[in-house]
Amino acid sequence: VQGYVTMEKPQGIEESIGGYMCYVATPKTDFQGKCILLLTDVFGWRLPNVRVLADKYAEAGYLAVIPDILQGEDLVPDAVDVFAA
């Protein structure tokens, strides 16, 4: 299995929530009043793949939040090649 970094551009914003930096994707229409909290793996909240996933949940009407649970200790997206088989 080979990893990759998406070329799609995330549409959300970064903001501080409860002392954690977060990526927030807000629904533009059809807001259902519900929130999805996405917790990440070692690549953390900066990887475009997880941000684009949050954007897709927002498109479906959910507020999607990705907190920086690794507090800056995540791997950089370039490290994906290291794990490619």
XYZ file of N, CA and C in Angstrom:
255
model
N 0.852 -1.177 0.000
C 0.000 0.000 0.000
C 0.892 1.231 0.000
N 0.602 2.145 -0.872
C 1.395 3.353 -0.965
C 0.544 4.545 -0.547
N 1.103 5.389 0.299
C 0.404 6.589 0.726
C 0.575 7.708 -0.290
N -0.252 8.717 -0.181
C -0.158 9.863 -1.075
C -0.709 11.086 -0.362
N -0.353 12.229 -0.884
C -0.893 13.494 -0.397
C -1.776 14.047 -1.492
N -3.029 14.337 -1.154
C -3.985 14.838 -2.136
C -3.551 16.189 -2.692
N -3.934 16.436 -3.916
C -3.661 17.723 -4.551
C -4.837 18.688 -4.376
N -5.945 18.190 -3.790
C -7.099 19.061 -3.546
C -6.729 20.112 -2.505
N -7.311 21.281 -2.627
C -7.035 22.380 -1.709
C -8.119 22.452 -0.628
N -7.736 22.357 0.639
C -8.702 22.485 1.732
C -9.381 23.856 1.704
N -10.648 23.889 2.124
C -11.444 25.109 2.069
C -11.750 25.717 3.436
N -11.409 25.022 4.513
C -11.736 25.491 5.858
C -10.753 26.532 6.373
N -10.849 26.786 7.676
C -9.984 27.779 8.325
C -9.296 27.162 9.533
N -8.219 27.793 9.962
C -7.538 27.410 11.198
C -7.934 28.402 12.281
N -8.267 27.874 13.454
C -8.584 28.751 14.583
C -8.310 28.016 15.887
N -8.162 28.783 16.949
C -7.909 28.204 18.260
C -9.243 27.921 18.959
N -9.377 26.695 19.460
C -10.570 26.297 20.205
C -10.090 25.600 21.472
N -10.409 26.166 22.617
C -10.033 25.552 23.888
C -8.534 25.378 24.063
N -7.748 26.265 23.493
C -6.303 26.190 23.624
C -5.626 25.304 22.596
N -6.393 24.689 21.691
C -5.834 23.850 20.630
C -6.056 24.527 19.287
N -5.043 24.508 18.445
C -5.258 24.959 17.082
C -6.095 23.888 16.400
N -7.030 24.324 15.569
C -7.947 23.405 14.898
C -8.164 23.833 13.460
N -8.438 22.853 12.623
C -8.926 23.105 11.279
C -10.436 22.975 11.367
N -11.160 23.970 10.872
C -12.617 23.977 10.967
C -13.220 24.117 9.577
N -14.062 23.161 9.227
C -14.792 23.186 7.955
C -16.265 23.400 8.292
N -16.798 24.502 7.816
C -18.167 24.900 8.140
C -19.089 24.654 6.944
N -20.253 24.047 7.201
C -21.187 23.827 6.086
C -21.724 25.150 5.559
N -21.840 25.242 4.253
C -22.362 26.459 3.634
C -23.892 26.439 3.587
N -24.459 25.240 3.437
C -25.907 25.085 3.386
C -26.284 23.801 4.107
N -27.537 23.621 4.377
C -28.054 22.381 4.946
C -27.382 21.991 6.261
N -27.057 22.998 7.112
C -26.422 22.694 8.394
C -27.384 21.890 9.258
N -26.914 20.733 9.731
C -27.750 19.818 10.501
C -27.633 20.020 12.014
N -26.836 21.017 12.433
C -26.684 21.270 13.862
C -25.823 20.238 14.568
N -25.043 19.492 13.793
C -24.202 18.441 14.368
C -22.748 18.686 13.989
N -21.854 18.189 14.850
C -20.425 18.373 14.634
C -19.727 17.018 14.571
N -18.762 16.928 13.680
C -17.918 15.736 13.597
C -16.524 16.144 14.034
N -15.975 15.416 14.993
C -14.628 15.654 15.483
C -13.724 14.594 14.875
N -12.782 15.013 14.056
C -11.868 14.076 13.404
C -10.554 14.049 14.181
N -10.174 12.873 14.654
C -8.899 12.697 15.337
C -7.929 12.063 14.350
N -6.697 12.499 14.376
C -5.751 12.129 13.335
C -4.756 11.048 13.762
N -4.035 10.558 12.766
C -2.942 9.623 13.003
C -1.648 10.437 13.154
N -0.499 9.818 12.930
C 0.798 10.479 13.133
C 1.040 11.648 12.185
N 0.280 11.731 11.090
C 0.463 12.841 10.158
C -0.266 14.105 10.611
N -1.117 13.991 11.603
C -1.708 15.159 12.231
C -2.697 15.949 11.404
N -2.996 17.111 11.920
C -4.064 17.963 11.397
C -3.652 18.784 10.178
N -2.365 18.849 9.870
C -1.907 19.665 8.736
C -1.966 18.930 7.401
N -2.058 17.606 7.420
C -2.079 16.840 6.175
C -3.322 17.224 5.367
N -3.153 17.624 4.111
C -4.309 18.035 3.311
C -5.383 16.952 3.206
N -4.997 15.677 3.230
C -5.978 14.595 3.081
C -7.065 14.670 4.134
N -6.703 14.841 5.384
C -7.692 14.872 6.459
C -8.504 16.166 6.410
N -7.878 17.240 5.975
C -8.607 18.502 5.847
C -9.656 18.419 4.737
N -9.297 17.796 3.626
C -10.255 17.619 2.532
C -11.402 16.709 2.978
N -11.093 15.702 3.782
C -12.139 14.836 4.330
C -13.105 15.667 5.184
N -12.567 16.542 6.029
C -13.417 17.420 6.836
C -14.282 18.302 5.942
N -13.717 18.795 4.862
C -14.484 19.617 3.912
C -15.657 18.835 3.329
N -15.439 17.560 3.056
C -16.513 16.716 2.495
C -17.652 16.539 3.509
N -17.300 16.387 4.784
C -18.349 16.327 5.816
C -19.105 17.655 5.878
N -18.392 18.766 5.750
C -19.053 20.076 5.753
C -20.004 20.210 4.567
N -19.595 19.694 3.416
C -20.471 19.721 2.242
C -21.753 18.931 2.483
N -21.675 17.921 3.362
C -22.849 17.101 3.689
C -23.691 17.725 4.802
N -23.270 18.906 5.304
C -24.082 19.610 6.288
C -23.593 19.544 7.725
N -22.408 19.000 7.950
C -21.866 18.890 9.312
C -20.741 19.886 9.532
N -20.662 20.426 10.735
C -19.496 21.191 11.141
C -18.404 20.169 11.433
N -17.235 20.286 10.821
C -16.161 19.310 11.004
C -14.937 20.003 11.602
N -14.413 19.435 12.681
C -13.288 20.036 13.403
C -12.167 19.010 13.557
N -10.941 19.449 13.238
C -9.756 18.609 13.427
C -8.825 19.335 14.396
N -8.756 18.903 15.657
C -7.844 19.556 16.600
C -6.413 19.050 16.424
N -5.459 19.898 16.744
C -4.052 19.513 16.703
C -3.731 18.750 17.985
N -4.179 17.493 18.060
C -3.995 16.694 19.273
C -2.532 16.326 19.500
N -1.715 16.414 18.455
C -0.294 16.097 18.601
C 0.524 17.334 18.963
N -0.133 18.469 19.046
C 0.443 19.753 19.441
C 1.771 20.046 18.740
N 1.732 19.951 17.414
C 2.883 20.304 16.605
C 3.917 19.201 16.436
N 3.689 18.036 16.993
C 4.648 16.932 16.906
C 4.295 15.931 15.805
N 3.455 16.347 14.852
C 3.058 15.462 13.764
C 4.169 15.377 12.712
N 4.095 14.335 11.879
C 5.047 14.172 10.780
C 4.655 15.112 9.644
N 5.641 15.558 8.911
C 5.353 16.420 7.759
C 4.824 15.561 6.619
N 3.974 16.110 5.741
C 3.423 15.313 4.649
C 4.478 14.649 3.772
N 5.657 15.233 3.651
C 6.726 14.639 2.839
C 7.166 13.284 3.380
N 6.869 12.989 4.631
C 7.258 11.715 5.232
C 6.427 10.546 4.688
N 5.381 10.818 3.900
C 4.558 9.751 3.334
C 5.413 8.799 2.527
N 6.385 9.315 1.777
C 7.241 8.457 0.972
C 8.021 7.454 1.804
N 8.314 7.791 3.032
C 9.061 6.907 3.913
C 8.264 5.629 4.175
N 6.943 5.757 4.233
C 6.080 4.631 4.576
C 5.516 3.905 3.362
N 5.886 4.331 2.163
C 5.380 3.666 0.965
C 6.015 2.287 0.824
N 5.192 1.288 0.488
C 5.708 -0.087 0.338
C 5.965 -0.405 -1.111
